[in-house]
Short mmCIF file of C-alpha atoms in Angstrom, two decimals:
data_model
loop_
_atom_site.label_atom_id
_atom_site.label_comp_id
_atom_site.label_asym_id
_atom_site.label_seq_id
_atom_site.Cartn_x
_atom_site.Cartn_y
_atom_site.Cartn_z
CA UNK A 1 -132.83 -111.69 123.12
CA UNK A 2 -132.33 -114.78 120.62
CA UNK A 3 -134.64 -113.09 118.71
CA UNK A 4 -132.89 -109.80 118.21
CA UNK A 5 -129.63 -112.04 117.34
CA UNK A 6 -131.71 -114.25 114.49
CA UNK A 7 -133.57 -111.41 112.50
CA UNK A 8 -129.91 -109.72 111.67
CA UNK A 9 -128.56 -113.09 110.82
CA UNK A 10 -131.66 -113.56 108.07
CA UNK A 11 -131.26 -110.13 106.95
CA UNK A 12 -127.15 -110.74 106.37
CA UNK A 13 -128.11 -114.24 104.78
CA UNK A 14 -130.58 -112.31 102.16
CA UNK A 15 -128.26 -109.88 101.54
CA UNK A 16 -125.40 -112.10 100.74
CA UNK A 17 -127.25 -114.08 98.68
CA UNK A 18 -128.32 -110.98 96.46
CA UNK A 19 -124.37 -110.04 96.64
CA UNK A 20 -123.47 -113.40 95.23
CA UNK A 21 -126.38 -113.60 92.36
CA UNK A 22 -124.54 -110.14 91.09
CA UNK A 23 -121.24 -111.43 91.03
CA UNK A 24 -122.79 -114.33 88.97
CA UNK A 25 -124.06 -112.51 86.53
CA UNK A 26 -120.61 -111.26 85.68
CA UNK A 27 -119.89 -114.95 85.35
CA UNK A 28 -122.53 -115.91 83.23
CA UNK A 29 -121.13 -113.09 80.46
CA UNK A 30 -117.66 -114.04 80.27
CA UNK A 31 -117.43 -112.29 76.90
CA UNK A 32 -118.55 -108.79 78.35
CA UNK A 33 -116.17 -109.21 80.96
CA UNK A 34 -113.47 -110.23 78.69
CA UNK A 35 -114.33 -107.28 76.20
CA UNK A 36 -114.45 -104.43 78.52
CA UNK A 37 -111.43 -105.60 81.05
CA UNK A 38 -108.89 -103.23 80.70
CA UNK A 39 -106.15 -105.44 81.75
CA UNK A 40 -106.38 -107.69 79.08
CA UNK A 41 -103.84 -107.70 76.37
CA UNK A 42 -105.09 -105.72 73.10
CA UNK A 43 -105.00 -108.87 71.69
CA UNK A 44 -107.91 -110.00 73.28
CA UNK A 45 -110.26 -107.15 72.50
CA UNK A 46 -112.51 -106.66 69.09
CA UNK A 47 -110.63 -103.78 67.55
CA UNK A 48 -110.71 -104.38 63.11
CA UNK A 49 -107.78 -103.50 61.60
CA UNK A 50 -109.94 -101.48 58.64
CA UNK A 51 -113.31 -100.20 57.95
CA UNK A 52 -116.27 -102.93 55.80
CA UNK A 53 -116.27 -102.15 52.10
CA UNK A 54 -119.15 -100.43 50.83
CA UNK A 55 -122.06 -102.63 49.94
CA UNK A 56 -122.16 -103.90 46.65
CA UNK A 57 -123.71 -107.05 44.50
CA UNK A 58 -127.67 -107.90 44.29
CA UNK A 59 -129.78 -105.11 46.03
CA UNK A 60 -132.04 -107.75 47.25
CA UNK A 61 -129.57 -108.71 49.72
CA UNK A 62 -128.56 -105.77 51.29
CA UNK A 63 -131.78 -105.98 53.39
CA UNK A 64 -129.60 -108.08 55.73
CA UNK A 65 -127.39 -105.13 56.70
CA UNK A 66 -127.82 -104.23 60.06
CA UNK A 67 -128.83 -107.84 60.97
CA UNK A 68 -126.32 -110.79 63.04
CA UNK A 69 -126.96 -114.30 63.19
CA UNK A 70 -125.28 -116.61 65.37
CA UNK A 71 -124.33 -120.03 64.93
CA UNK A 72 -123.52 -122.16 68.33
CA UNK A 73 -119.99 -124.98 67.94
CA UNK A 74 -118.80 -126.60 70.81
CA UNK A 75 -117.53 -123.72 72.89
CA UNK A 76 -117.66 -120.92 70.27
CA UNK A 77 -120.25 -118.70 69.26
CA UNK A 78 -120.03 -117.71 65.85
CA UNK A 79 -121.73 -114.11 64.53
CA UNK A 80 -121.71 -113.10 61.05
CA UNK A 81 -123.42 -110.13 59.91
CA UNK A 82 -123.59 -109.42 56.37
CA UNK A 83 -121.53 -106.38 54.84
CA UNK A 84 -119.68 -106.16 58.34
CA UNK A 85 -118.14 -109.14 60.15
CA UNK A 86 -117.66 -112.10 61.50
CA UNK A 87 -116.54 -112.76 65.11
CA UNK A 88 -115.81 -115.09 67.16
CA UNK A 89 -116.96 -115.37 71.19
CA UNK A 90 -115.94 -118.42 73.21
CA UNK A 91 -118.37 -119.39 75.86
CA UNK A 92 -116.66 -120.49 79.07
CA UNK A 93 -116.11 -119.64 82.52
CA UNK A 94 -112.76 -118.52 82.05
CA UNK A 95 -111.95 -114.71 82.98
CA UNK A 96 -110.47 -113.57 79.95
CA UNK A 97 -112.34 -115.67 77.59
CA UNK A 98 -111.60 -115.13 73.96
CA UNK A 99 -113.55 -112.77 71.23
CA UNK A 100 -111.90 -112.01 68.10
CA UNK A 101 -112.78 -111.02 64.53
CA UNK A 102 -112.30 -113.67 61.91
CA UNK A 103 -112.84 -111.36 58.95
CA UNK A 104 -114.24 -107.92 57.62
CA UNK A 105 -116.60 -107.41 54.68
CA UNK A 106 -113.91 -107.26 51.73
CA UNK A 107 -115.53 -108.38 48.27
CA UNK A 108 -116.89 -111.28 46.16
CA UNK A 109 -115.97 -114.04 44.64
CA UNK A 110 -117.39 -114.43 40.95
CA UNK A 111 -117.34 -117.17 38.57
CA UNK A 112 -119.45 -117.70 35.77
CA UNK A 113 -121.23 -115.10 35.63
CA UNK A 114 -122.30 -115.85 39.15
CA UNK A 115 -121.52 -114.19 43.07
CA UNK A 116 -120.23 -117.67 44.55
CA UNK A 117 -119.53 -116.37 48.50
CA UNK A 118 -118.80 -113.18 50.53
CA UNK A 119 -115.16 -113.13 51.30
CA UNK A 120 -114.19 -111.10 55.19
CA UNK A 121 -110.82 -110.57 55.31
CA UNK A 122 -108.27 -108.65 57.62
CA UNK A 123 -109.39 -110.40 60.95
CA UNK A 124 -107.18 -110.92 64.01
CA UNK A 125 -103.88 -111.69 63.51
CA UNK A 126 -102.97 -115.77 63.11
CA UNK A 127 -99.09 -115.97 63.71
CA UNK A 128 -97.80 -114.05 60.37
CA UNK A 129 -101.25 -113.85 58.61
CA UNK A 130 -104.82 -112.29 59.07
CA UNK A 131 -107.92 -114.70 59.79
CA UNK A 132 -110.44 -114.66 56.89
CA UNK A 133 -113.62 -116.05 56.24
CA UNK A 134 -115.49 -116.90 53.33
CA UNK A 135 -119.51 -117.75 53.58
CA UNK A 136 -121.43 -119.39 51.05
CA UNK A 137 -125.02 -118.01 50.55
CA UNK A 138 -127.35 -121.09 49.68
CA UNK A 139 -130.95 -121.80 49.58
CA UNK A 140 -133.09 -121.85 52.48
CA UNK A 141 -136.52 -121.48 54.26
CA UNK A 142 -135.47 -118.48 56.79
CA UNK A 143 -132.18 -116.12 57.80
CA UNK A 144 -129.76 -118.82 59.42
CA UNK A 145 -126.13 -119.21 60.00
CA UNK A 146 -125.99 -123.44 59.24
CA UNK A 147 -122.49 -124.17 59.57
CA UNK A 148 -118.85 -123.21 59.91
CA UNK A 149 -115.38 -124.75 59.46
CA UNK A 150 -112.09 -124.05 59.09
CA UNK A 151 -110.71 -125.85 56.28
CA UNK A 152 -106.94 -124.81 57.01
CA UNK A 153 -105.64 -122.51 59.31
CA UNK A 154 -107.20 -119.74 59.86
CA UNK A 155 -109.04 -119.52 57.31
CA UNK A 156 -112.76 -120.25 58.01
CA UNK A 157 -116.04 -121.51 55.92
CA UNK A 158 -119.85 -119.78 56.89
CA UNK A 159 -122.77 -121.73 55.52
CA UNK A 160 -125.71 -119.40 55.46
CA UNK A 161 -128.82 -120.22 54.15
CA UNK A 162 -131.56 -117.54 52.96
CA UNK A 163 -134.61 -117.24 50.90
CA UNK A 164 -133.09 -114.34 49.23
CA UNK A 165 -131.14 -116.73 46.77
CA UNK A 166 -133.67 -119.59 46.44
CA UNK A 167 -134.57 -117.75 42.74
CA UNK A 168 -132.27 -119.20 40.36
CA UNK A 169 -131.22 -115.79 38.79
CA UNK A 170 -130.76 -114.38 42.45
CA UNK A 171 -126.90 -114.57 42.42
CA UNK A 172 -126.47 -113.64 38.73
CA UNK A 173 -123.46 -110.89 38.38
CA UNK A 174 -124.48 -109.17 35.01
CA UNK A 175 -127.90 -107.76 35.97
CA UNK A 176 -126.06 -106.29 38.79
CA UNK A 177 -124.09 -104.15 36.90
CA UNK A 178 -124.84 -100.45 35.44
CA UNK A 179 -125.72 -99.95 31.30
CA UNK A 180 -121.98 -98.49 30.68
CA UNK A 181 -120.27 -102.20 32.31
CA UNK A 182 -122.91 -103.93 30.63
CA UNK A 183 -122.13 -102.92 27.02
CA UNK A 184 -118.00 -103.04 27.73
CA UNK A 185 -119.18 -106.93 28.95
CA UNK A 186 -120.77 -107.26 25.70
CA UNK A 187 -117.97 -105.79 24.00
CA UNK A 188 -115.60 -108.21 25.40
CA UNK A 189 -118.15 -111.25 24.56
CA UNK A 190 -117.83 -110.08 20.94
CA UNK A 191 -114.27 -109.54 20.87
CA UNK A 192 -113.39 -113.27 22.10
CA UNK A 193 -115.83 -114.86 19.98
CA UNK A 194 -114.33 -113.00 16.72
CA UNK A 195 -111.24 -113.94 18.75
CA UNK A 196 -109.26 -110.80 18.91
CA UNK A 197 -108.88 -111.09 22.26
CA UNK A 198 -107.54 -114.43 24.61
CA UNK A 199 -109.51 -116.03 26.95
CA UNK A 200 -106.98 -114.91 29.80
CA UNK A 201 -107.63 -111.31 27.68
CA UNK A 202 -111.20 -111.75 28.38
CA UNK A 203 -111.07 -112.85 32.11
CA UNK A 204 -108.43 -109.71 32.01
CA UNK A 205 -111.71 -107.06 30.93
CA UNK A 206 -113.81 -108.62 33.17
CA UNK A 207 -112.02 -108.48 36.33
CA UNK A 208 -111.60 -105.13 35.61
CA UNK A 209 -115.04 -104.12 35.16
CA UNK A 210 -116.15 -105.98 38.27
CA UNK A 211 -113.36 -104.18 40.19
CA UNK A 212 -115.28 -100.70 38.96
CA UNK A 213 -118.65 -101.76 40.04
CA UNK A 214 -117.22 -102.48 43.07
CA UNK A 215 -117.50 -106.09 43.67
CA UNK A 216 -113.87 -106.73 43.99
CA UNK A 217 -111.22 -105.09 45.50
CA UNK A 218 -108.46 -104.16 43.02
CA UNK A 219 -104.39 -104.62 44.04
CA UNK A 220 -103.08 -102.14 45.95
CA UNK A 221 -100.57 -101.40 43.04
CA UNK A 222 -103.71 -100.32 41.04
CA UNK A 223 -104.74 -97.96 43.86
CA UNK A 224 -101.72 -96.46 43.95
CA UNK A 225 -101.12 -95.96 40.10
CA UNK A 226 -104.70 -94.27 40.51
CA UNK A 227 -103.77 -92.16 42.60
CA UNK A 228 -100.78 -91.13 40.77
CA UNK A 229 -102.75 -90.31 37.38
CA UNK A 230 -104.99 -88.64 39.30
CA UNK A 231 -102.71 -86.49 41.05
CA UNK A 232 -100.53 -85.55 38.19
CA UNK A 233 -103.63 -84.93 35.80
CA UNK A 234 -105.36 -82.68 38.55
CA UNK A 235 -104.12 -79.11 38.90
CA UNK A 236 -106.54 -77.07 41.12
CA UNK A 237 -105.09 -73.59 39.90
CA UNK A 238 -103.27 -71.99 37.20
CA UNK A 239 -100.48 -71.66 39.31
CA UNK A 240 -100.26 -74.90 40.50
CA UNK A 241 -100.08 -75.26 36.59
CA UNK A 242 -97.47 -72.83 35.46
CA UNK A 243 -95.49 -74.59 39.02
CA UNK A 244 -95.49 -77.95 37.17
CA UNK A 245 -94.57 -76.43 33.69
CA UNK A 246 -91.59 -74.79 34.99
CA UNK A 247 -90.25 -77.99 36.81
CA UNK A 248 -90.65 -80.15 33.37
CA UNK A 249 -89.10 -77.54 31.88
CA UNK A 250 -86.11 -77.79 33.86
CA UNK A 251 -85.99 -81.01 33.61
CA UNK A 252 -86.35 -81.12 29.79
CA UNK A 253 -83.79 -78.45 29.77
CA UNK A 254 -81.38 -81.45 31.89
CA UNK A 255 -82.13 -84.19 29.39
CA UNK A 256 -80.77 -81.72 26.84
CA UNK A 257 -77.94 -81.01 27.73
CA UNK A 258 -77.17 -84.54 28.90
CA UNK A 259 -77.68 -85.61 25.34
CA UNK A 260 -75.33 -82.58 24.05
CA UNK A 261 -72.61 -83.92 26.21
CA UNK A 262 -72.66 -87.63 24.93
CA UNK A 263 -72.67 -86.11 21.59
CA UNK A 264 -76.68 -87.19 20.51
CA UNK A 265 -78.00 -85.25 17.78
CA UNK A 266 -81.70 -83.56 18.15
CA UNK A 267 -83.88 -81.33 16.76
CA UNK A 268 -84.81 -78.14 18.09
CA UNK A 269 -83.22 -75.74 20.15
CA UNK A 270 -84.22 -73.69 23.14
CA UNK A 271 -85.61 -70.99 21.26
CA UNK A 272 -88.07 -73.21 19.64
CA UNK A 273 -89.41 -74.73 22.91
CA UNK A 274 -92.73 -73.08 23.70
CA UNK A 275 -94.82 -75.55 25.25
CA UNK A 276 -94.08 -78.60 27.25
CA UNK A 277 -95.77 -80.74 24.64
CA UNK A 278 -93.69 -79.28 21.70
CA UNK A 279 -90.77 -79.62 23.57
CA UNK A 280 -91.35 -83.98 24.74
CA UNK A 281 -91.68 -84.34 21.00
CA UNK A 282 -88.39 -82.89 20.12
CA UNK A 283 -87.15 -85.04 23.01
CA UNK A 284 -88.92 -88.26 21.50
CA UNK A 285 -87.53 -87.49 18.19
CA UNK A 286 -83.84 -86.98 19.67
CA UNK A 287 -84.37 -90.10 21.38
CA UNK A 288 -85.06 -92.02 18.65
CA UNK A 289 -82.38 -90.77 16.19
#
């Protein structure tokens, strides 16, 4: 009889101590936990607020797309993967420990001719501002995230080393570029050493033409004015055309008579006004006088 009361009592033992081993595994991975619990606050979860920027800069490098490397401070796990992200996981015990993104591949920074650091911007939110991060790319033996810091608040510094940058014309911004950006580089070099253009002039041109290959991200004013001349020098059918012809006219047609009632003189009369282009230079003249 005491035997048939100790096998069951071995069995439940086993069992609980299988039961207990799974429950620690969902211990040891607070971050999974913490990532997939629906109860936690949005907050808390790795959602980006925009997509990476295309890749862009020395080809050499883009090998490391698709690749993470970690980097272990004090709590915190640090990941940055090139031409994505960088996050953030802390490692503790705690239930809802945190994870968060501390910036999305956004651009370069350039000076002298050179790519100085990776900037990833638009992370989580940090009380009115987004976290950003900027990593430096230096020398070294193998693929490894060195160090991080955060300099000021919320905005962090990535060390990585590579052998990808050990050459010393590895980083250089002009051989980058495409034969058309080349030559309007060129043709700004030549223009500030005859000095017909400023040195804020120059800096002007080239921010410009590293905003067109890509390697920086212009203003959103720019995008927008963009957009505009593209939208109002598009027309995708003649009657799409003859639509917009009719509504300058009418406007032209307003201006007129707004400058017959103050008593303006201008050239030109109705009659007279058979294209939109004839008719803004009669306006321009009228203008003027």
């Amino acid at each position: 009889m005491a035997a048939a009361w100790v096998l069951p009592a071995i069995v439940g033992a086993v069992l609980g101590h299988f039961a207990a081993a799974g429950k620690m595994k969902i211990v040891e991975e607070p971050n999974t936990f913490g990532l997939n619990n629906p109860f936690l606050p949005q907050t808390n979860r790795l959602q980006p607020k925009m997509s990476p920027s295309a890749m862009s800069g020395p080809a050499h490098l883009f090998r490391l797309a698709g690749k993470c490397f970690s980097f272990m401070e004090s709590t915190y796990k640090y990941e940055f993967c090139p031409f994505h992200n960088v996050t953030q996981h802390e490692q503790t015990f705690r239930w809802n420990a945190y994870s968060g993104i501390l910036g999305i591949w956004h651009e370069w920074e350039i000076e002298n001719n050179t790519f100085l650091g990776m900037w990833m911007r638009e992370g989580d939110s940090c009380e009115t501002k987004s976290r950003q991060t900027k990593v430096h790319l230096v020398c070294g033996k193998s693929n490894k995230l060195a160090y991080v810091s955060e300099p000021s608040t919320c905005v962090y510094s990535l060390t990585f080393e590579t052998p990808l940058v050990c050459h010393p014309h590895s980083l250089l911004v002009y051989p980058t570029l495409t034969e058309t950006l080349q030559r309007k580089w060129d043709e700004a070099e030549q223009l500030l050493y005859d000095e017909l253009i400023t040195v804020q002039g120059y800096r002007k041109i080239l921010k410009e033409i590293f905003e067109e290959a890509g390697f920086l991200k212009a203003t959103e004013e720019k995008e927008v004015e963009k957009q505009n001349n593209k939208i109002s020098l598009e027309f995708e059918t003649a009657e799409k055309c003859n639509k917009e012809y009719k509504q300058l006219s009418k406007e032209l047609k307003k201006l007129q008579d707004l400058l017959s009632q103050h008593g303006i003189a201008y050239k030109g009369d109705s009659a007279e006004n058979t294209s939109v282009e004839h008719v803004s230079h009669k306006l321009a003249t009228a203008v003027v006088t």
